[in-house]
mmCIF file of C-alpha atoms in Angstrom:
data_model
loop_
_atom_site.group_PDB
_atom_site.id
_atom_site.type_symbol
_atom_site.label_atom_id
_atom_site.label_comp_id
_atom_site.label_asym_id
_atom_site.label_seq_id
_atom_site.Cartn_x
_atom_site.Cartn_y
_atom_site.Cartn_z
ATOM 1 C CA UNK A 25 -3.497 -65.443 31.813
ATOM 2 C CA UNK A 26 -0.109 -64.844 30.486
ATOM 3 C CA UNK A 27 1.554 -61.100 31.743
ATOM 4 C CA UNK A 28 1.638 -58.455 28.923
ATOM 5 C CA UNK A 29 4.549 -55.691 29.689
ATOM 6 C CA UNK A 30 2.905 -51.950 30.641
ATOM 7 C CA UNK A 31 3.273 -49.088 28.338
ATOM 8 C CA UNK A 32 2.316 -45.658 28.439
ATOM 9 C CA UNK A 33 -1.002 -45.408 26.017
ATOM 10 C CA UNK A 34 -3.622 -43.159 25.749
ATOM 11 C CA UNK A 35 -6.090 -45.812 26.213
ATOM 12 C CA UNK A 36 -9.245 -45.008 24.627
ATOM 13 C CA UNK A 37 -11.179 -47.427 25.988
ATOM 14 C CA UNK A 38 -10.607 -46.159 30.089
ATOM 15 C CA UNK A 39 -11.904 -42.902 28.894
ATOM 16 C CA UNK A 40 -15.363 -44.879 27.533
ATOM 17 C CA UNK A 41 -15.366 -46.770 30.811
ATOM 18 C CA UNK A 42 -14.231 -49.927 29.625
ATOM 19 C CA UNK A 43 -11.899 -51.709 31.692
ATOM 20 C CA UNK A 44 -8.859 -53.657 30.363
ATOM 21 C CA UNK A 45 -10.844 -56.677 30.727
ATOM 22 C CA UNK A 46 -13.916 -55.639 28.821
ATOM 23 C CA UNK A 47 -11.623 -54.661 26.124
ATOM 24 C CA UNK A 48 -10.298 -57.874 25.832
ATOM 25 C CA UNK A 49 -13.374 -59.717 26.027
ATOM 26 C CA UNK A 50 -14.793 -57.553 23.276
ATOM 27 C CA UNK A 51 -12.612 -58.581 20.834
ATOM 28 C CA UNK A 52 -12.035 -62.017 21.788
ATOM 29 C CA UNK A 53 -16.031 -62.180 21.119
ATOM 30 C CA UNK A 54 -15.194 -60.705 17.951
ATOM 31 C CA UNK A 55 -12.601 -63.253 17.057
ATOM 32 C CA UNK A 56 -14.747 -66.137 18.192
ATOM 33 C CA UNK A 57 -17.773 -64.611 15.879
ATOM 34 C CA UNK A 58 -15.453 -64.825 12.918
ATOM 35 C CA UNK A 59 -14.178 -68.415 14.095
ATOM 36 C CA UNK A 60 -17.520 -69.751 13.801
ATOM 37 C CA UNK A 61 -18.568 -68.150 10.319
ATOM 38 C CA UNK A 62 -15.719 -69.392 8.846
ATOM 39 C CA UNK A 63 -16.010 -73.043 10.171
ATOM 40 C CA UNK A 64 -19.761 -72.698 8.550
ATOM 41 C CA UNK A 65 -18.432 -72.158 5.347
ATOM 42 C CA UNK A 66 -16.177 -75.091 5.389
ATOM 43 C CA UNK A 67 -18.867 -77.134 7.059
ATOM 44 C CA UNK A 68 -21.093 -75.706 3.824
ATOM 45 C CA UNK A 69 -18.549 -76.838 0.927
ATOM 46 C CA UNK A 70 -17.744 -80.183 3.215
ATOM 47 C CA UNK A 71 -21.528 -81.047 2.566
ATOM 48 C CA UNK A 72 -22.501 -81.260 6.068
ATOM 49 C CA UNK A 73 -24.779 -78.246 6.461
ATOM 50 C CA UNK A 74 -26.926 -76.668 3.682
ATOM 51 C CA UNK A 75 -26.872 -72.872 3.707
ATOM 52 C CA UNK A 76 -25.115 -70.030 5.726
ATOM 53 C CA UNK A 77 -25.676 -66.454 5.578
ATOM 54 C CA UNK A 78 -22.450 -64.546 6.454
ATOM 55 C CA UNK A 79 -21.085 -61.676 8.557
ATOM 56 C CA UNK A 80 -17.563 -61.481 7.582
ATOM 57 C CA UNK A 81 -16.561 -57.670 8.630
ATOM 58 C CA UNK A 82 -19.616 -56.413 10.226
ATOM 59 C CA UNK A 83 -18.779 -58.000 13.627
ATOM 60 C CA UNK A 84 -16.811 -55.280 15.087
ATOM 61 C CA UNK A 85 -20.317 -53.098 14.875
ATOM 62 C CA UNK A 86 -21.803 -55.506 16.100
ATOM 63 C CA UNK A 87 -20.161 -56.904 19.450
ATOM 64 C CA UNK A 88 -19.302 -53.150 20.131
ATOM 65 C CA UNK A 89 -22.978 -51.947 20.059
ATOM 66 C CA UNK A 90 -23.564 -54.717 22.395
ATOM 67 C CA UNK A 91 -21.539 -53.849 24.784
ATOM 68 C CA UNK A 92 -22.524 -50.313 24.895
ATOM 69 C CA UNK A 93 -26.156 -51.884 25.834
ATOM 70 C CA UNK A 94 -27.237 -53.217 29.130
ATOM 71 C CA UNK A 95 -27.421 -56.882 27.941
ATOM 72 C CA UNK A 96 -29.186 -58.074 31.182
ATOM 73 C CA UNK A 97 -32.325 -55.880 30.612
ATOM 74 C CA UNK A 98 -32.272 -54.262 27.214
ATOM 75 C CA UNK A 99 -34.275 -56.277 24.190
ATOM 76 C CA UNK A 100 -32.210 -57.394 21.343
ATOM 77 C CA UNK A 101 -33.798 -57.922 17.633
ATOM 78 C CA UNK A 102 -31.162 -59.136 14.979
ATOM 79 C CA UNK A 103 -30.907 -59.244 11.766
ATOM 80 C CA UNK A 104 -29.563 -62.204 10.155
ATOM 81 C CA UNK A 105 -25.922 -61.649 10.259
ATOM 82 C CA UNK A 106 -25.436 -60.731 13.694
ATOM 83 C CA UNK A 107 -23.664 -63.855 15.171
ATOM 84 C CA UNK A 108 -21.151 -61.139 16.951
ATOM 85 C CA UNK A 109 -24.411 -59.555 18.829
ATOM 86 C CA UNK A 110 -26.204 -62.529 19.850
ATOM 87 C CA UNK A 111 -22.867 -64.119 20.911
ATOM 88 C CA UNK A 112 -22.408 -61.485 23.183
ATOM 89 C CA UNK A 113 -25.025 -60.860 24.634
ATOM 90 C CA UNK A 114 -25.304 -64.777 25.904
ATOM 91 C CA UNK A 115 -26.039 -67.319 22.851
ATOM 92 C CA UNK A 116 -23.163 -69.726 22.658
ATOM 93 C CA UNK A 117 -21.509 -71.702 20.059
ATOM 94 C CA UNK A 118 -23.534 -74.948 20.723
ATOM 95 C CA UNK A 119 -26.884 -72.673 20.231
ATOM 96 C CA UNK A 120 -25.544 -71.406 16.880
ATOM 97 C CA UNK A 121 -24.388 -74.900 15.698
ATOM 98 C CA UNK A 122 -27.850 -76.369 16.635
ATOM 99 C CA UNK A 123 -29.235 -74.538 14.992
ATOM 100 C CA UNK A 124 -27.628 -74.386 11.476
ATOM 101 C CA UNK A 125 -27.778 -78.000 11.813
ATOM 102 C CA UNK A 126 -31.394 -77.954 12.564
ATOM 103 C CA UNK A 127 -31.266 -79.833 15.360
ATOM 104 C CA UNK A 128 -34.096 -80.530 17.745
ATOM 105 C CA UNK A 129 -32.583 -78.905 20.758
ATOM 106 C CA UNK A 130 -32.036 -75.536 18.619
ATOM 107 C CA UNK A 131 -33.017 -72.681 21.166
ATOM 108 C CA UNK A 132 -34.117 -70.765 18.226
ATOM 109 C CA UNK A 133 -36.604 -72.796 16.551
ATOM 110 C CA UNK A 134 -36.205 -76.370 17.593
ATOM 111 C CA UNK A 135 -34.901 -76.589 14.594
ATOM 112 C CA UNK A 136 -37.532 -75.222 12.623
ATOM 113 C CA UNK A 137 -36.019 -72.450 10.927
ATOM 114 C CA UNK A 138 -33.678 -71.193 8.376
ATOM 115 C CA UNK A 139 -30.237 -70.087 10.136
ATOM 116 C CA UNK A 140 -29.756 -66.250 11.277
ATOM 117 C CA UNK A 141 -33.382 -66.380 12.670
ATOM 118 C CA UNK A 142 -32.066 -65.396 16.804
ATOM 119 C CA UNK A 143 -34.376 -65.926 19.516
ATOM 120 C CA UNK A 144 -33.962 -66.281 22.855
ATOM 121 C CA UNK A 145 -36.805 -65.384 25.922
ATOM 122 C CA UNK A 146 -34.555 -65.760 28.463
ATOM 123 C CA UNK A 147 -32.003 -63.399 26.907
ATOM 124 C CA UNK A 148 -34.799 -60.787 25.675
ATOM 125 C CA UNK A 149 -33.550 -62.008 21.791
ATOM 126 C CA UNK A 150 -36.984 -61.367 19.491
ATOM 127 C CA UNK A 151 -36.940 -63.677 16.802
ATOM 128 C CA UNK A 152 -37.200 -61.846 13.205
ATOM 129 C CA UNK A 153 -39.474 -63.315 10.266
ATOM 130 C CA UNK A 154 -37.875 -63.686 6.822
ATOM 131 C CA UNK A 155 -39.296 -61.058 5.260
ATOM 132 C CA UNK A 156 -36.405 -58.116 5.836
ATOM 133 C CA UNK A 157 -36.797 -55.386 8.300
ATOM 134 C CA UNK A 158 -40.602 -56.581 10.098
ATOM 135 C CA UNK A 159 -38.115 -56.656 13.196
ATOM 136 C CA UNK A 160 -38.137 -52.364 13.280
ATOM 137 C CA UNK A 161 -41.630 -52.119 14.174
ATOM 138 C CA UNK A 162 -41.717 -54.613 16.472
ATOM 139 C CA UNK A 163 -38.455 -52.920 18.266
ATOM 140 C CA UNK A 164 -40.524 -50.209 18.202
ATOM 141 C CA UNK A 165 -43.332 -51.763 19.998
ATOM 142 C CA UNK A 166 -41.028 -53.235 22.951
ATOM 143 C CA UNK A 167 -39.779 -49.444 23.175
ATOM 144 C CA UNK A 168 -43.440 -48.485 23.713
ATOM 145 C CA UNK A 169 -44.125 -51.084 26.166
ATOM 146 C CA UNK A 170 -40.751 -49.502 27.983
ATOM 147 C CA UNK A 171 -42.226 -46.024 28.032
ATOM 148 C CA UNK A 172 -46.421 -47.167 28.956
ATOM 149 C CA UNK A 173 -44.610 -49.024 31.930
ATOM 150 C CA UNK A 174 -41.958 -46.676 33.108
ATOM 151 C CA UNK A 175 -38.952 -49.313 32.742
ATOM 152 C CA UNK A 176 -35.637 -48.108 31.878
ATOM 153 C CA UNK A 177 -34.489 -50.799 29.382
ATOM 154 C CA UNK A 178 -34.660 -49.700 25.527
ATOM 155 C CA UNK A 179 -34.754 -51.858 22.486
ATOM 156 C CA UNK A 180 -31.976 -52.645 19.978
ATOM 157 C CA UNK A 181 -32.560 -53.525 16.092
ATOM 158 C CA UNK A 182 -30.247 -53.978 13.583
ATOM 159 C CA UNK A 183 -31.184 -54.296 10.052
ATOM 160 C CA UNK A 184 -29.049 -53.673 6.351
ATOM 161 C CA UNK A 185 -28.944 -50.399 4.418
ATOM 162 C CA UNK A 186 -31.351 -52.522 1.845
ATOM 163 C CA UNK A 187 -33.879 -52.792 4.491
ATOM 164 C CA UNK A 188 -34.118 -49.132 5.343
ATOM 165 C CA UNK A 189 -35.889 -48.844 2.037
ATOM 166 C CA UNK A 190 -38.716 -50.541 3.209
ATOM 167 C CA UNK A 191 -41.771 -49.379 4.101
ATOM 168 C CA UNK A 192 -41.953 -51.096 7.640
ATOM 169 C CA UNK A 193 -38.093 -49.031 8.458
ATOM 170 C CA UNK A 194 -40.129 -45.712 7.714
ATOM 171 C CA UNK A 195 -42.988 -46.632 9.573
ATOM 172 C CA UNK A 196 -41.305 -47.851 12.905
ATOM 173 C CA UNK A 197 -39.006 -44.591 12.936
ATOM 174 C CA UNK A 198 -42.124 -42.093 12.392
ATOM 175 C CA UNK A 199 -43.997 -43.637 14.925
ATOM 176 C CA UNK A 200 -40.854 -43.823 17.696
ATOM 177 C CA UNK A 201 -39.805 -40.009 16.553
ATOM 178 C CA UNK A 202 -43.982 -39.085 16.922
ATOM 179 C CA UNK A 203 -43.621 -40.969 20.749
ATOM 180 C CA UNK A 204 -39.985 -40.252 21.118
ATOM 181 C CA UNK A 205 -39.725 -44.261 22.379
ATOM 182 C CA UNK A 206 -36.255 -45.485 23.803
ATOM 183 C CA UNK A 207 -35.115 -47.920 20.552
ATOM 184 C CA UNK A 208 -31.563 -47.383 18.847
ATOM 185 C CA UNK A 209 -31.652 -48.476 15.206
ATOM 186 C CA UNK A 210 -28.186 -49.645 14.168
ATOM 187 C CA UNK A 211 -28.214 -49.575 10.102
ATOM 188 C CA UNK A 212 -25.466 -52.117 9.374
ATOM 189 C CA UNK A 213 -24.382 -50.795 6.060
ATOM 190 C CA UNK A 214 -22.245 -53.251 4.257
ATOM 191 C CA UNK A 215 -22.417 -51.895 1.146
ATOM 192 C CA UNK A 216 -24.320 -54.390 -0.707
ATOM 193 C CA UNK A 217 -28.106 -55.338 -0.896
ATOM 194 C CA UNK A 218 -27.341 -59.026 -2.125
ATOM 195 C CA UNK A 219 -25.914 -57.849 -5.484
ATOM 196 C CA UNK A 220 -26.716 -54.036 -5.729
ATOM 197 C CA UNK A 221 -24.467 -51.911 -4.698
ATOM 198 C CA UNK A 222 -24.808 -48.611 -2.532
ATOM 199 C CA UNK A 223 -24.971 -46.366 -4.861
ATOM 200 C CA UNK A 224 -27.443 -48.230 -7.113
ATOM 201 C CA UNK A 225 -29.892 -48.238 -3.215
ATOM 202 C CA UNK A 226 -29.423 -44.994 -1.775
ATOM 203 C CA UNK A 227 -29.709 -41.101 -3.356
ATOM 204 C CA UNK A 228 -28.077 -40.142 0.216
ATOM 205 C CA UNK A 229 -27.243 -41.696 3.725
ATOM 206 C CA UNK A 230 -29.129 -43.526 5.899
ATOM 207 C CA UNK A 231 -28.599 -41.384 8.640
ATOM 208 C CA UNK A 232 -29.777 -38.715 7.357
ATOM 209 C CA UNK A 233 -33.370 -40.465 6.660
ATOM 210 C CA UNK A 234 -33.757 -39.869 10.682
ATOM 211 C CA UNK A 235 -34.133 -35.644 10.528
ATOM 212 C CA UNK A 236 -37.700 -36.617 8.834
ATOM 213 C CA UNK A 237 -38.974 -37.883 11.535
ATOM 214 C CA UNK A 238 -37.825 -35.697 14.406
ATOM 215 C CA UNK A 239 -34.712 -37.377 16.238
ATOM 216 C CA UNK A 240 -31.083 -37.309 16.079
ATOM 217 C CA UNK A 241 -29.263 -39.790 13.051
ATOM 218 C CA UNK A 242 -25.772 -40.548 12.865
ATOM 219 C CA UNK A 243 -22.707 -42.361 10.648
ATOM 220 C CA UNK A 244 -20.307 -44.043 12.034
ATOM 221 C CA UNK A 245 -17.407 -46.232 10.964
ATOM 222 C CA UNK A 246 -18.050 -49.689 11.221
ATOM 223 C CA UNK A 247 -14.820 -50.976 11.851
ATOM 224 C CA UNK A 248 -13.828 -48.888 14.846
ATOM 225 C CA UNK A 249 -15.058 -50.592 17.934
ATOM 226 C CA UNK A 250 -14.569 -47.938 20.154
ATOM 227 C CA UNK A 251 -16.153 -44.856 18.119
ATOM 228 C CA UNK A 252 -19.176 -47.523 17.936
ATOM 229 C CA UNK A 253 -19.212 -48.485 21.517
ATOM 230 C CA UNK A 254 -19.287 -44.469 22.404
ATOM 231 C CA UNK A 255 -22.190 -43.743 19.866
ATOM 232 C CA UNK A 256 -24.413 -46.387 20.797
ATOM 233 C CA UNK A 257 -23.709 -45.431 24.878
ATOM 234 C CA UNK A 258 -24.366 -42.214 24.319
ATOM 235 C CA UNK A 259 -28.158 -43.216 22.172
ATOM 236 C CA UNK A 260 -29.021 -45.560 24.824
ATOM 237 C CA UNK A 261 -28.341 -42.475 27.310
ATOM 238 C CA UNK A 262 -30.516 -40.554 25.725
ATOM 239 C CA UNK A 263 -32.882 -43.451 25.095
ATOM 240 C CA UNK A 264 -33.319 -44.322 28.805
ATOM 241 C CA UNK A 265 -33.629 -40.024 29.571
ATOM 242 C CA UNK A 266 -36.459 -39.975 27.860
ATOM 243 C CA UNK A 267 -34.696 -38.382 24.992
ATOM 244 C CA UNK A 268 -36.124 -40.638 22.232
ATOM 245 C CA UNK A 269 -34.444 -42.782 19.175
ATOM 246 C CA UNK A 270 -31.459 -42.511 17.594
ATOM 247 C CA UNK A 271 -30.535 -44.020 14.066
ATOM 248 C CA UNK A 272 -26.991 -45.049 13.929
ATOM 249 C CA UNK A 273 -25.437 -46.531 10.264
ATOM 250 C CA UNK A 274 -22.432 -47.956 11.199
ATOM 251 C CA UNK A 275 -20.269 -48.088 7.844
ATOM 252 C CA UNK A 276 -18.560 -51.648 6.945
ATOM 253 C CA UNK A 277 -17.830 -53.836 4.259
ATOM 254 C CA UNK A 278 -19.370 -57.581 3.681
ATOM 255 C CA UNK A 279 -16.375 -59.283 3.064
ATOM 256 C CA UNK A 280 -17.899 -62.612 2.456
ATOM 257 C CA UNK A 281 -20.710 -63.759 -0.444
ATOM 258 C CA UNK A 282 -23.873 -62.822 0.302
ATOM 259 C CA UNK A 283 -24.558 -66.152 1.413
ATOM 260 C CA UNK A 284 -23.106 -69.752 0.741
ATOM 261 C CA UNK A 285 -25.237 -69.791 -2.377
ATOM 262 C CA UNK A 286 -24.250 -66.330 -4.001
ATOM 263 C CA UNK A 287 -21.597 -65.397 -6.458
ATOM 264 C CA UNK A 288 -20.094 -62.390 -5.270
ATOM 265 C CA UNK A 289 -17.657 -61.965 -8.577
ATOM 266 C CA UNK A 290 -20.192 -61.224 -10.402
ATOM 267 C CA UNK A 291 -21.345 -58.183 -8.798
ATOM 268 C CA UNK A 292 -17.792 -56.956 -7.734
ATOM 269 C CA UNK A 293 -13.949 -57.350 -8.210
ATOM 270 C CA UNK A 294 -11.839 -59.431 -6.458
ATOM 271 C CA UNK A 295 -9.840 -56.421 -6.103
ATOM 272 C CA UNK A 296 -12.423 -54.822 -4.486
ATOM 273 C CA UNK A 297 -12.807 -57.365 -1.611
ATOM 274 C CA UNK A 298 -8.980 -57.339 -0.796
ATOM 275 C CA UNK A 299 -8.923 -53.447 -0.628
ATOM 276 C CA UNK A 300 -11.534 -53.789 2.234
ATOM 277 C CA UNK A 301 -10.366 -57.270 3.468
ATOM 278 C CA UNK A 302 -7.289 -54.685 4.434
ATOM 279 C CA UNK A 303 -9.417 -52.099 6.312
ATOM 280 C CA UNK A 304 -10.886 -55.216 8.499
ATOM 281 C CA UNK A 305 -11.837 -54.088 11.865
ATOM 282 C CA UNK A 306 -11.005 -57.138 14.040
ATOM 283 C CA UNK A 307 -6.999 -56.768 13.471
ATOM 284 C CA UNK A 308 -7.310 -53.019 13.509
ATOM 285 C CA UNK A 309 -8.710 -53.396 17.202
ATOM 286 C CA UNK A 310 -5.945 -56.293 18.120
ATOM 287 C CA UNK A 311 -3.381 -53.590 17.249
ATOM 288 C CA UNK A 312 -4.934 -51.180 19.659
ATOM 289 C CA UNK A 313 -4.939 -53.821 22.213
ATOM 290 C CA UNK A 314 -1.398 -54.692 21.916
ATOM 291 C CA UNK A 315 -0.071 -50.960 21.848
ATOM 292 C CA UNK A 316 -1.762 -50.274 24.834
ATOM 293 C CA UNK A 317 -0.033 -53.430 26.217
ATOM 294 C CA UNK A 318 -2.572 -55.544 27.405
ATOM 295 C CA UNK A 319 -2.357 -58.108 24.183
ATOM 296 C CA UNK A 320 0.172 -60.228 22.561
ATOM 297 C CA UNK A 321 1.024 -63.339 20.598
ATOM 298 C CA UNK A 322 1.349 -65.864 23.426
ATOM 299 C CA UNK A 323 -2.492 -64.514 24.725
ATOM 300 C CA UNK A 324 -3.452 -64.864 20.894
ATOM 301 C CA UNK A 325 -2.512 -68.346 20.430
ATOM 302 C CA UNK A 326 -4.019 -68.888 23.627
ATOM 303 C CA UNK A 327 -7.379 -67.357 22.416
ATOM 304 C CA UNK A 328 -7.741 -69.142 18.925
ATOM 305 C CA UNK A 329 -6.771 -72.540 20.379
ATOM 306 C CA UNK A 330 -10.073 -72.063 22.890
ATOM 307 C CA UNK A 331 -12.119 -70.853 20.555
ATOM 308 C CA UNK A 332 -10.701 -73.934 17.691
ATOM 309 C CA UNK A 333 -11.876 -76.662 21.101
ATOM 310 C CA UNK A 334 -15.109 -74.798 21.729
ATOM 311 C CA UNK A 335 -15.944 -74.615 18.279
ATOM 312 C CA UNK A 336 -14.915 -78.492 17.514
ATOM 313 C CA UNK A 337 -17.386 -80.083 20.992
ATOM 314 C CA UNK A 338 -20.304 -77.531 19.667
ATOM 315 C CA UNK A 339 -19.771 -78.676 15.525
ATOM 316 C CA UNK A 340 -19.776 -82.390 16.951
ATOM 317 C CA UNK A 341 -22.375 -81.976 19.532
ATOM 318 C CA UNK A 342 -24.405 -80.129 16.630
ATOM 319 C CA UNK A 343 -23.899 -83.032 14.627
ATOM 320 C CA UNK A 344 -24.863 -86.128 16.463
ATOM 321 C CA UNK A 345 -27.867 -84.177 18.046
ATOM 322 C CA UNK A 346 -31.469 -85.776 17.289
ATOM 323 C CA UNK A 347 -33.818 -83.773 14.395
ATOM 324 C CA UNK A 348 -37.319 -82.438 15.412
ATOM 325 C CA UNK A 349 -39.712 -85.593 15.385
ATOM 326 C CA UNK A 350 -42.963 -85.046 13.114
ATOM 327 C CA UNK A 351 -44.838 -84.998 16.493
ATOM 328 C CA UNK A 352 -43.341 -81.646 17.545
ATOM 329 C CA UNK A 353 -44.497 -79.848 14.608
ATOM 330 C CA UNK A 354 -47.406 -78.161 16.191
ATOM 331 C CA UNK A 355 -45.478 -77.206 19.286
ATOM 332 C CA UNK A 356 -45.644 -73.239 20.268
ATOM 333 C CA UNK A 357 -47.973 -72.973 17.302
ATOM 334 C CA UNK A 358 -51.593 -73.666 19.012
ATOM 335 C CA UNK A 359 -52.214 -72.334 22.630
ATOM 336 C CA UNK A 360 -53.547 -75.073 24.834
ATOM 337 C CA UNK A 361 -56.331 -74.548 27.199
ATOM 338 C CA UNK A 362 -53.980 -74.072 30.262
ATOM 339 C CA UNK A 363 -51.932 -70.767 28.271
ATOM 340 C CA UNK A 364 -55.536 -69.230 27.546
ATOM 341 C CA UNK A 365 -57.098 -69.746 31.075
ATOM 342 C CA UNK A 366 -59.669 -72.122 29.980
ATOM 343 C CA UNK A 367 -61.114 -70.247 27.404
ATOM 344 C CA UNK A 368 -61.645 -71.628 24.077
#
C-alpha cells in the first residue's frame, strides 16, 4: 500500500478504538457498497437484470453499525437495502450478484427470491420475508434465546422509519423492553416510505417511540460514521451487560428511486436530491481520512480500480451461472425423515 505523509489530527477514530486500518477498511466497504448499487442500476436499464432496490446514502449507517458489532458471533437481520451491512459482515460481491441474477448458486435463496432478501447460516444473516418489518420480532426472539442460554452475542435489525409504524415494530420492542433482551434496533430513516414523505409518516421521532416501552432511544446522524460506530458500541455494551435494547434512528437521505421501478420526481424535486446528494456521507468520511493522513488519491485510484475488477469477475460469473432446475423447487421446503429423526 502506497505511504500517506503523517499529520498531526485529532483522530476520532483512535479514541473509538479503531485502528488506522479499520478506518480504512470501513470506508473502502462503504465505497465498494456504492460500487455495486450503481453497477445494478446500469445492469437494470442495460436489460440484463429485472429489479433492484437501492441504498444510495444509507451505507455509511450501515457499514458503521457493523463494525461496532461483533460480526463473528452477533446475529444480523437486514432489511432490504443493507448491501453495506451484509457486505461487511462477510457476503461478497459474487453472493450479491447471484443473487440479483437469480442464479442457482445464490447463497440466499438458490435463487428463489426477490433481491435484498440476506441470508446467510454460516454468517448468523436471518433471512427477512417481504412483508416489512416481520424481521423485529424475530430479532427479538434470537435476543431471547441469548438471554435463556446465557451467551453474550446480541441481535441486530435494521428496518425503515415506514416500518416502525407497524404493528410487529411495537410488538418486538414491548416485549424486549418487558425482558430487557440484548437486540439494537437501528431505524434507518431515509426520509421516504416509497413516496410519502416524513412528515406525512411520523407526528414525532422514532426514537422517541422507545421511552414507551422502558429502554433507552436515540437519533443519530446517518452520515457520520464515527458518531454511528460510537452509538451502536456503546448499545451493544449495554446489550451484552444485561442492560437491555436500545433503539437507534440513524438520520439519512435515500438518494436513489425507491427502486428501479419508481419515479422519484414525482414525489420530490430534483433540487431536493442534489441538496442531500451534497451532505453524502461516504466523501464526508474520505475527507476525514485524508486530513488525518492516512488517505489520498493514489490509494483512491487504487481502491476503485479493485473494486471496478471485483465487481466485473462477480457481474460475469453472475451471469453465465446456471438457474435453479424445476427439480430443486421443493428443496429446504419439506423436512426429510433424516432432519426429523424418523418421525413422520
Amino acid at each position: 500500500m502506497t505511504k500517506v505523509s503523517a499529520k498531526v489530527q485529532n483522530k476520532r477514530h483512535l479514541e473509538l478504538g479503531l485502528s488506522d486500518e479499520q478506518a480504512i477498511d470501513m470506508y473502502a466497504m462503504m465505497v465498494k457498497a456504492r460500487k455495486f448499487d450503481e453497477r445494478m442500476l446500469l445492469l437494470q436499464r442495460a436489460g440484463k437484470i429485472n429489479f433492484h432496490v437501492s441504498g444510495i446514502g444509507q451505507e455509511v449507517a450501515q457499514v458503521a453499525a457493523a463494525y461496532a458489532l461483533d460480526r463473528e458471533n452477533d446475529y444480523f437481520l437486514p432489511y432490504y437495502r443493507d448491501y453495506g451491512l451484509v457486505l461487511s459482515v462477510g457476503m461478497t460481491l459474487r453472493d450479491l450478484l447471484l443473487s440479483v441474477f437469480a442464479k442457482a448458486e445464490d447463497p440466499n435463496s438458490g435463487g428463489r427470491q426477490m433481491p435484498g432478501h440476506f441470508g446467510s447460516k454460516k454468517l448468523r444473516i436471518v433471512t427477512g420475508s417481504s412483508p416489512v418489518t416481520t424481521q423485529v420480532p424475530h430479532a427479538v426472539g434470537i435476543a431471547l434465546a441469548a438471554k435463556m442460554k446465557k451467551k453474550s452475542f446480541v441481535s441486530f435489525v435494521t428496518f425503515g422509519e415506514g416500518s416502525s409504524n407497524q404493528g410487529d415494530f411495537h410488538e418486538g420492542c414491548n416485549f424486549a423492553g418487558v425482558h430487557k433482551l440484548p437486540v439494537i434496533l437501528m431505524c434507518e430513516n431515509n426520509q421516504y416510505a416509497i413516496s410519502v414523505p416524513i412528515h406525512k409518516q411520523l407526528a414525532g421521532k422514532v426514537a422517541d417511540r422507545a421511552l414507551g416501552y422502558g429502554f433507552p432511544g436515540l437519533q443519530v446522524d446517518g452520515n457520520d460514521a464515527l458518531e454511528v460506530f460510537r452509538v451502536v458500541k456503546e448499545a451493544r455494551e449495554r446489550a451484552v451487560a444485561g442492560e437491555g435494547p436500545t433503539l437507534i434512528e440513524a438520520m439519512m437521505y435515500r438518494i436513489s428511486p425507491h427502486s428501479t421501478s419508481d419515479n422519484d420526481l414525482a414525489y420530490r424535486t430534483k433540487e431536493e436530491v442534489d441538496l442531500h446528494r451534497s451532505k453524502d456521507g461516504i466523501p464526508k468520511f474520505k475527507q476525514y481520512l485524508v486530513d488525518c493522513g492516512i488517505w489520498n488519491e493514489e490509494l483512491e485510484a487504487d481502491l476503485n480500480a479493485a473494486i471496478r475488477i471485483e465487481l466485473d469477475e462477480a457481474t460475469a460469473y453472475g451471469d453465465k451461472a446456471p438457474f435453479p432446475t424445476p427439480e430443486s423447487t421443493l428443496l429446504h421446503v419439506y423436512a426429510n425423515d433424516a432432519e426429523q429423526g424418523g418421525r413422520r
